[in-house]
XYZ file of C-alpha atoms in Angstrom:
569
model
C -2.064 32.380 -5.743
C -3.143 29.497 -5.639
C -7.123 29.747 -3.868
C -8.539 26.435 -4.215
C -7.874 23.326 -2.558
C -8.732 19.592 -4.668
C -9.886 16.621 -2.129
C -11.332 13.264 -2.739
C -13.776 12.977 0.433
C -14.699 8.763 1.202
C -17.662 7.714 2.564
C -18.126 4.244 4.075
C -21.228 2.098 5.126
C -22.436 -0.666 6.358
C -20.522 -3.938 7.462
C -18.860 -7.211 6.217
C -20.423 -8.546 2.900
C -22.889 -5.222 2.479
C -20.135 -2.886 2.493
C -20.346 -0.472 -0.035
C -18.174 2.551 -0.142
C -18.318 5.724 -2.202
C -15.636 8.793 -2.739
C -16.473 12.515 -4.677
C -13.705 14.756 -5.604
C -13.988 18.394 -4.829
C -12.575 21.921 -4.978
C -12.842 23.826 -1.585
C -11.954 28.283 -1.277
C -8.520 28.630 0.846
C -11.260 29.818 3.105
C -13.819 27.025 3.081
C -16.310 29.282 2.230
C -17.253 27.423 -1.330
C -17.281 24.355 -1.772
C -17.561 22.532 -5.843
C -18.076 19.394 -6.962
C -15.560 18.420 -9.474
C -16.945 14.681 -9.747
C -19.568 14.423 -12.140
C -23.110 13.515 -11.790
C -24.231 10.804 -11.957
C -27.928 10.452 -14.289
C -31.670 9.562 -13.493
C -31.128 6.957 -15.512
C -28.485 5.119 -15.179
C -28.179 1.383 -13.940
C -26.003 2.756 -11.359
C -24.174 5.090 -9.027
C -20.667 4.390 -10.021
C -18.848 4.299 -6.285
C -15.693 5.502 -8.047
C -15.612 9.625 -8.131
C -12.844 9.717 -10.309
C -9.031 10.650 -10.011
C -7.160 13.575 -11.316
C -4.955 12.907 -13.439
C -3.418 16.302 -14.706
C -2.746 19.314 -12.967
C -2.285 21.070 -15.956
C -4.505 21.649 -18.554
C -5.700 23.930 -21.919
C -7.349 25.577 -19.288
C -5.348 27.321 -15.672
C -7.904 26.581 -14.257
C -8.769 22.927 -15.112
C -7.618 19.288 -14.614
C -8.481 15.919 -15.932
C -10.570 14.041 -13.846
C -10.005 11.110 -15.206
C -13.471 9.231 -13.802
C -16.763 6.247 -14.270
C -19.044 6.457 -16.891
C -22.911 4.259 -16.031
C -24.843 2.892 -18.482
C -28.405 4.514 -18.941
C -31.134 3.430 -19.789
C -32.476 3.946 -23.155
C -35.963 2.501 -23.266
C -38.762 5.933 -22.902
C -36.080 8.233 -23.648
C -34.914 10.036 -26.746
C -31.611 11.298 -24.691
C -29.995 8.997 -23.114
C -26.438 8.881 -23.834
C -25.167 5.632 -25.462
C -21.943 4.205 -23.747
C -20.181 3.392 -20.711
C -17.203 3.200 -19.737
C -13.552 5.245 -18.637
C -13.574 8.342 -19.956
C -11.466 11.468 -19.337
C -12.780 15.100 -18.884
C -10.916 18.658 -17.927
C -12.889 20.217 -14.939
C -12.825 24.030 -13.836
C -12.300 24.147 -10.528
C -13.287 27.275 -9.692
C -17.604 26.821 -11.553
C -17.545 22.840 -11.570
C -17.746 23.082 -15.270
C -16.670 20.049 -18.388
C -15.561 19.330 -21.166
C -14.448 14.969 -22.160
C -10.577 14.986 -23.775
C -11.381 11.176 -23.676
C -14.990 9.055 -24.555
C -15.706 6.628 -22.502
C -14.768 3.140 -22.530
C -15.340 -0.404 -20.933
C -12.270 -1.990 -21.895
C -10.304 1.461 -20.487
C -8.843 0.525 -16.778
C -6.082 3.804 -16.484
C -5.112 7.138 -18.399
C -1.241 8.118 -17.504
C -0.631 12.110 -19.283
C 2.348 13.577 -19.667
C 1.167 17.232 -16.668
C 0.555 19.292 -19.450
C -2.430 18.715 -20.165
C -1.813 15.550 -22.782
C -3.218 11.565 -22.676
C -0.348 10.117 -23.592
C -1.245 6.309 -23.358
C -4.107 3.617 -22.075
C -4.215 0.885 -19.701
C -7.150 -2.677 -20.533
C -7.237 -5.167 -18.839
C -9.331 -7.754 -21.373
C -12.621 -9.160 -19.383
C -13.490 -13.051 -20.355
C -17.144 -14.475 -21.705
C -18.120 -14.160 -17.721
C -17.090 -10.560 -17.016
C -14.484 -11.330 -14.344
C -10.991 -9.631 -15.456
C -8.270 -11.743 -16.769
C -4.816 -11.546 -14.912
C -3.313 -9.491 -17.288
C -2.825 -5.802 -19.131
C -2.735 -4.342 -22.556
C -0.972 -0.700 -22.860
C -1.062 2.035 -25.800
C -0.122 5.210 -26.285
C -0.183 7.607 -28.996
C 1.847 10.223 -30.064
C 0.245 14.078 -29.325
C -1.740 15.906 -31.138
C -2.880 12.359 -32.003
C -5.753 10.632 -31.962
C -5.343 6.792 -32.462
C -3.500 3.838 -30.169
C -0.640 2.677 -30.997
C 0.376 -0.951 -28.708
C 3.697 -0.413 -26.206
C 3.196 -2.931 -24.188
C 1.394 -6.229 -21.901
C 1.918 -7.213 -18.827
C 0.688 -10.181 -16.925
C 0.352 -11.114 -13.777
C 0.811 -13.948 -12.195
C 0.694 -15.369 -8.278
C 1.568 -11.538 -7.822
C 4.317 -11.149 -10.062
C 4.037 -8.935 -13.453
C 5.871 -9.060 -16.708
C 6.360 -6.885 -18.217
C 6.904 -3.399 -19.053
C 4.061 -1.306 -16.984
C 4.544 2.304 -17.691
C 3.696 4.656 -15.052
C 4.125 8.149 -16.436
C 5.145 10.241 -19.466
C 8.004 12.660 -20.165
C 7.388 14.712 -22.667
C 9.865 15.913 -23.145
C 11.978 13.455 -24.471
C 9.209 11.997 -25.391
C 9.563 8.617 -23.299
C 7.336 6.649 -21.031
C 9.281 5.509 -17.858
C 7.575 1.615 -16.200
C 9.280 -1.269 -14.428
C 10.061 -4.532 -15.399
C 11.570 -6.814 -14.170
C 15.816 -7.053 -14.807
C 16.991 -10.372 -13.936
C 15.056 -11.069 -10.933
C 14.813 -7.597 -10.119
C 12.386 -5.363 -10.350
C 13.852 -1.937 -12.631
C 13.438 1.565 -13.853
C 12.929 1.023 -18.325
C 11.535 4.040 -20.259
C 10.111 3.477 -24.130
C 10.391 5.412 -26.793
C 6.504 7.961 -27.814
C 8.222 7.890 -31.467
C 7.123 4.185 -33.233
C 10.047 3.027 -32.533
C 8.966 1.163 -29.498
C 12.556 1.571 -28.476
C 13.045 0.268 -24.384
C 16.132 0.913 -22.349
C 17.348 0.414 -18.563
C 16.838 3.232 -16.719
C 18.474 2.564 -13.129
C 18.446 -1.126 -11.765
C 20.199 -2.782 -8.410
C 21.453 -5.776 -8.152
C 20.414 -6.082 -4.467
C 16.774 -4.465 -3.809
C 13.600 -3.796 -6.598
C 13.275 0.455 -7.903
C 10.166 0.457 -6.694
C 9.430 3.868 -7.184
C 9.758 7.250 -9.212
C 10.131 10.452 -7.155
C 7.791 13.091 -8.408
C 7.776 17.099 -7.930
C 5.264 20.153 -8.511
C 2.309 20.509 -10.663
C 3.301 18.965 -13.616
C 4.536 15.583 -11.712
C 7.821 16.170 -13.038
C 10.232 12.759 -12.089
C 13.197 13.553 -10.629
C 14.903 9.981 -9.026
C 14.038 6.430 -8.252
C 13.342 5.711 -4.659
C 14.120 2.239 -3.449
C 14.787 0.571 0.129
C 17.937 -2.154 0.820
C 17.610 -2.012 4.910
C 17.074 1.781 4.617
C 15.856 3.570 1.850
C 17.461 5.342 -0.898
C 16.575 8.331 -3.648
C 19.101 8.274 -6.434
C 17.933 11.400 -7.816
C 18.069 12.291 -12.030
C 17.663 16.118 -11.213
C 20.602 16.709 -9.923
C 19.364 20.040 -8.660
C 17.528 17.046 -6.315
C 20.635 15.871 -5.592
C 22.543 18.775 -4.208
C 20.112 19.853 -2.500
C 18.783 16.000 -0.534
C 21.843 15.912 0.481
C 22.117 19.443 1.851
C 19.021 19.069 4.377
C 20.159 16.482 5.469
C 23.088 17.191 6.276
C 20.798 20.712 8.011
C 18.470 18.443 9.378
C 20.792 15.538 10.907
C 23.151 13.651 8.703
C 19.976 10.405 10.426
C 17.362 11.562 8.760
C 15.287 10.277 6.294
C 14.014 13.921 3.953
C 11.247 13.425 1.335
C 10.001 15.598 -1.109
C 6.418 15.605 -0.667
C 6.175 18.998 -3.429
C 7.063 21.994 -4.804
C 4.836 24.851 -6.379
C 4.278 25.378 -9.907
C 8.080 27.304 -10.136
C 9.699 24.391 -7.985
C 10.061 27.025 -5.840
C 9.365 26.308 -2.234
C 8.652 22.683 -1.128
C 7.183 21.687 1.439
C 9.695 19.007 3.370
C 8.801 15.414 5.607
C 11.628 14.120 7.484
C 12.136 11.667 10.534
C 13.692 8.280 11.524
C 13.394 5.707 13.175
C 13.092 7.776 17.056
C 11.443 10.034 15.188
C 7.816 10.548 14.012
C 8.634 12.541 11.503
C 8.387 17.069 11.663
C 6.810 18.606 8.027
C 9.069 21.437 6.947
C 8.232 24.223 4.155
C 11.634 25.152 2.554
C 12.232 28.357 -0.070
C 15.310 27.494 -2.334
C 14.541 31.148 -3.741
C 16.280 32.359 0.143
C 17.528 28.588 1.717
C 14.801 29.486 4.032
C 13.690 26.618 5.708
C 10.869 26.727 8.852
C 9.141 24.607 10.509
C 5.372 23.422 9.259
C 3.817 20.916 11.914
C 5.291 17.891 13.116
C 3.363 13.947 12.695
C 2.688 12.952 16.662
C 2.233 15.645 18.021
C 1.692 13.727 21.508
C 4.712 12.073 21.754
C 7.037 15.230 21.528
C 9.343 13.838 24.071
C 8.632 10.667 24.313
C 12.213 8.367 24.909
C 11.226 6.169 21.618
C 14.016 2.352 20.832
C 16.287 2.289 17.939
C 14.957 -0.059 15.222
C 18.012 -1.718 14.194
C 18.662 -3.842 11.237
C 18.897 -7.632 11.054
C 19.846 -10.895 9.415
C 18.816 -14.588 11.443
C 19.633 -17.699 9.260
C 16.454 -19.674 8.692
C 16.635 -23.399 8.799
C 17.845 -23.692 5.937
C 20.963 -21.093 6.179
C 19.092 -18.586 4.185
C 19.863 -15.517 5.732
C 16.310 -14.120 6.430
C 16.543 -9.362 7.023
C 14.573 -8.076 9.018
C 14.314 -4.454 12.138
C 15.274 -5.067 16.087
C 13.824 -3.080 18.180
C 14.808 -2.952 21.577
C 13.819 -1.178 24.441
C 15.412 2.396 25.309
C 18.302 1.805 26.818
C 17.496 -1.600 27.545
C 20.792 -4.421 26.640
C 19.192 -6.143 24.519
C 18.736 -9.783 27.215
C 16.706 -11.620 28.517
C 13.048 -9.867 27.138
C 10.194 -10.301 26.406
C 9.931 -10.678 22.902
C 6.754 -9.787 20.117
C 7.404 -11.243 16.132
C 6.024 -9.368 13.683
C 4.842 -9.931 10.947
C 4.094 -7.497 7.943
C 0.725 -8.028 5.636
C 0.470 -8.517 2.153
C 1.819 -10.259 1.987
C 3.266 -8.291 -1.513
C 4.858 -5.825 0.686
C 7.951 -5.541 3.004
C 8.754 -3.635 6.324
C 11.969 -0.128 5.896
C 13.296 1.051 8.928
C 11.411 3.583 10.236
C 9.526 5.595 12.984
C 6.629 2.582 13.712
C 3.848 2.992 15.885
C 3.189 -0.905 16.744
C 6.667 -1.235 17.226
C 7.618 1.347 19.124
C 3.773 1.033 21.693
C 5.629 -2.190 22.318
C 8.903 -1.382 22.942
C 7.500 1.371 25.587
C 6.027 -1.606 27.571
C 9.287 -3.828 27.677
C 9.227 -5.525 24.487
C 12.521 -6.526 22.438
C 10.017 -6.396 18.855
C 11.451 -8.860 15.223
C 9.846 -7.146 12.288
C 11.275 -10.474 9.444
C 10.966 -9.864 6.566
C 10.450 -13.656 5.237
C 10.609 -15.056 1.979
C 7.390 -13.779 0.118
C 8.241 -10.929 1.823
C 8.254 -7.677 -1.519
C 11.554 -4.880 -3.259
C 14.205 -8.370 -3.035
C 13.400 -9.977 -6.211
C 11.260 -12.414 -7.686
C 13.270 -15.046 -6.194
C 12.587 -14.076 -2.522
C 8.612 -13.720 -3.635
C 9.060 -17.159 -4.756
C 5.050 -17.654 -5.411
C 3.652 -14.898 -2.325
C 2.465 -15.699 0.955
C 0.302 -17.362 1.038
C 0.718 -20.315 -2.205
C 4.100 -20.641 -0.530
C 2.737 -19.758 3.289
C 5.573 -22.875 3.943
C 8.416 -20.510 3.601
C 7.911 -17.961 4.932
C 5.589 -19.153 8.228
C 8.421 -21.258 8.543
C 10.917 -18.204 7.965
C 8.927 -16.220 10.723
C 8.237 -19.308 12.762
C 12.847 -19.168 13.100
C 12.193 -15.777 14.222
C 11.803 -16.747 16.764
C 13.840 -19.195 17.810
C 16.485 -17.033 16.717
C 15.367 -14.345 19.920
C 15.660 -17.078 21.515
C 19.020 -19.035 20.153
C 20.467 -14.730 21.231
C 18.662 -14.334 24.324
C 17.410 -11.702 23.080
C 13.702 -13.401 24.517
C 13.296 -15.034 28.179
C 12.595 -18.797 28.089
C 9.072 -18.577 27.635
C 8.410 -14.819 26.813
C 7.793 -15.452 23.352
C 4.776 -13.717 21.458
C 3.237 -12.708 18.475
C 1.511 -9.627 16.527
C 0.367 -9.312 12.948
C -1.922 -7.316 11.177
C -4.373 -8.822 7.638
C -1.680 -10.607 6.601
C 0.720 -10.940 9.092
C -2.077 -11.191 11.463
C -2.546 -14.937 9.498
C 0.611 -15.646 9.627
C 0.447 -15.018 13.444
C -2.515 -17.720 13.486
C -0.511 -20.376 10.787
C 1.584 -19.965 13.095
C 0.352 -20.736 16.535
C -1.096 -23.745 14.447
C 2.411 -24.924 12.971
C 4.599 -25.003 15.674
C 2.334 -25.064 19.313
C 4.004 -23.227 21.759
C 7.385 -21.284 20.030
C 4.127 -18.605 21.169
C 2.902 -18.051 24.297
C -0.260 -15.969 23.297
C -1.210 -15.058 19.341
C -2.486 -11.889 18.579
C -3.918 -11.103 15.322
C -5.875 -8.498 13.925
C -7.836 -8.388 10.486
C -5.918 -11.802 9.176
C -7.529 -13.589 6.623
C -8.114 -16.782 8.172
C -10.038 -19.783 5.527
C -7.924 -19.004 1.935
C -10.688 -20.829 0.424
C -13.377 -18.579 1.706
C -10.838 -15.508 1.399
C -11.312 -16.834 -3.449
C -15.469 -16.733 -2.708
C -15.244 -13.085 -1.004
C -13.963 -12.249 -4.610
C -16.700 -14.132 -6.214
C -18.327 -11.226 -7.481
C -14.859 -8.494 -7.215
C -14.166 -7.622 -10.799
C -11.220 -8.972 -9.696
C -11.731 -12.911 -9.088
C -9.633 -14.425 -11.492
C -6.136 -12.042 -10.031
C -7.185 -13.012 -6.206
C -7.346 -16.287 -7.173
C -4.610 -16.847 -9.190
C -2.469 -14.976 -6.533
C -3.900 -17.638 -3.655
C -4.115 -20.381 -5.808
C -5.658 -23.860 -5.853
C -4.035 -27.402 -4.060
C -3.695 -29.194 -0.950
C -1.753 -25.604 0.743
C -5.057 -24.373 0.817
C -6.684 -26.044 3.176
C -3.670 -27.417 5.078
C -2.666 -23.638 5.034
C -5.806 -22.178 6.524
C -5.693 -21.635 10.079
C -9.275 -22.098 10.626
C -9.219 -25.307 9.861
C -6.919 -26.445 12.220
C -7.886 -24.272 15.308
C -7.777 -27.522 16.905
C -3.814 -27.748 16.854
C -3.357 -24.591 18.735
C -2.375 -24.864 22.057
C -1.277 -21.242 23.211
C -4.336 -17.701 24.491
C -5.634 -15.956 21.409
C -7.251 -12.683 20.605
C -8.601 -11.173 17.712
C -9.614 -7.953 15.945
C -11.415 -6.946 13.747
C -13.815 -3.798 11.790
C -17.048 -4.482 10.303
C -16.306 -2.324 7.650
C -13.326 -4.164 6.141
C -13.595 -4.547 3.141
C -9.910 -5.573 2.375
C -10.647 -9.167 4.548
C -13.924 -9.419 5.001
C -15.002 -9.626 9.230
C -16.065 -13.111 8.511
C -12.595 -14.326 8.917
C -12.263 -13.239 12.407
C -15.919 -14.579 13.000
C -15.153 -17.617 11.948
C -11.831 -18.092 13.772
C -13.075 -17.458 17.529
C -16.036 -20.177 16.068
C -13.594 -22.430 15.100
C -11.521 -22.040 18.988
C -14.383 -21.763 20.708
C -15.239 -25.256 20.150
C -11.720 -26.375 19.654
C -11.705 -25.957 23.513
C -8.692 -22.943 23.155
C -9.006 -20.158 24.671
C -10.135 -16.783 21.993
C -10.808 -13.283 23.492
C -12.962 -11.256 19.549
C -12.574 -7.920 19.615
C -15.100 -5.712 16.462
C -15.077 -2.561 15.496
C -18.466 -0.919 14.447
C -17.754 0.505 11.269
C -14.977 0.503 11.123
C -12.054 -0.515 7.579
C -8.831 -2.334 7.145
C -6.919 -0.272 9.094
C -9.674 0.502 12.280
C -7.864 3.826 11.256
C -9.594 5.784 14.747
C -7.866 6.689 17.864
C -9.848 4.483 20.048
C -10.334 1.265 18.270
C -6.237 1.651 18.178
C -6.381 3.131 21.985
C -8.120 -0.014 22.840
C -6.543 -2.288 20.706
C -3.009 -1.640 21.855
C -3.951 -1.350 25.456
C -6.372 -4.618 25.801
C -3.786 -7.062 23.884
C -0.282 -5.516 25.757
C -2.533 -6.740 28.561
C -3.206 -9.754 26.937
C -0.235 -10.848 25.886
C 1.073 -9.348 29.292
C -1.451 -11.741 31.074
C -0.555 -14.756 29.037
C 3.930 -14.694 29.201
C 3.281 -14.328 33.097
C 4.631 -10.862 33.454
C 3.619 -7.822 35.326
C 1.032 -5.314 34.838
């Protein structure tokens, strides 16, 4: 019986540019009576305390009570002491979960960026990120591997990142039985899963490729994180299993729980006999189950959102609408339950990222507004990920004109199809979606009668400057780019063009997009004599993961949009 649980604890303090966060790993007994710190203690003579408390890369090791932990060791001061431990960087330790005793497996390496183990306690792959003379990471990553039982590292691949697009093989897992590294690379226009032999030949071959979608994730199971398949999304998310046992099991579970359910096998015990499953769909927030394969017994564990039991939701359907240049843009349309889908107040809801995409399934934001009588359209505009390099273009910032054009065409389509009632169209976005909502109001004044923007980027030059002290500064600079599109694509610099009421939300501890972006947008709108309401949440980060805050966000957004669209309360 497993007697301890390993958890990662997240800490955060401060606000805006002074926000600091840290993680630590702890081991807790099943009854909660005993807690052990697994993260290494920072030496008293270290130059700084590492914010990164480490991450588990392997649950198996030569000691059955230990895990392999990857963590960062700060440099120690040597002045006035003979015991300072030289060397800093990323290391790997074997840490006992009962007594927190540690044994170094790989010494600190200042150039190391990541390590990958094989699920059997052997570290097989290392990644490094070369740095410039000024100390900032360059937009390339080098991968190395070593043979079983060897300590020497050999070249595996190099990955170049340009504007958010990666070129080259980047490994994500090692199969020790087959002695290969699994990873992703481009195959034509799309991302595919490849394997590279770790026998010295570096032989590379395609494992799974799709013509219509990027293959974006591995399916793994059990304590050894064994690879059993891949996942990708078209209009719906799909799972392709290499392991025929799980292919058959997945099919049977879908039949048992309802053919319209998406089934995710979350994890399994060491013998892969008992499993935790999650089943959901667009109108069901989902439930967790325990499945015993030996008895074929499926037992409910707990619902994901018990407070929503019995609530009737609107169905989400994949749609296509034409952009102004004739390109058909994919998206998802959710209508209020029991609606005929005509003459409704409507909301265009662009996703965040922009290196992301919306998918079919339960969405709490969408369903809230559908429950309030709104039709909601989520466009996967050009600049979204998952559809290949041509669709991604230069990402949603450098190619903002195309992305914003697609988003505005979503609103025009809702009106043309009679789904949106005349003059009853609003736009709501979070993160990049919040940026897109504001920039849409700049480019098409009056198309939307209300703008709600949550944690938005509002000035692209400011976004780059915000990362000036980060080791990833070069990656951010490369992603945003330089040129006329930076000023033209910054809504805070064109606030005078916005002709409709704007509502802004932001957390002052947001480290993804600093709260200064929303404060700047508020000030620029006020100075231009525009209607703006700003709500700032104290000590909350980008996701505003707080019940009271999200309740306020939803209720005030709804009231704001209804007033702007002249709808009854």
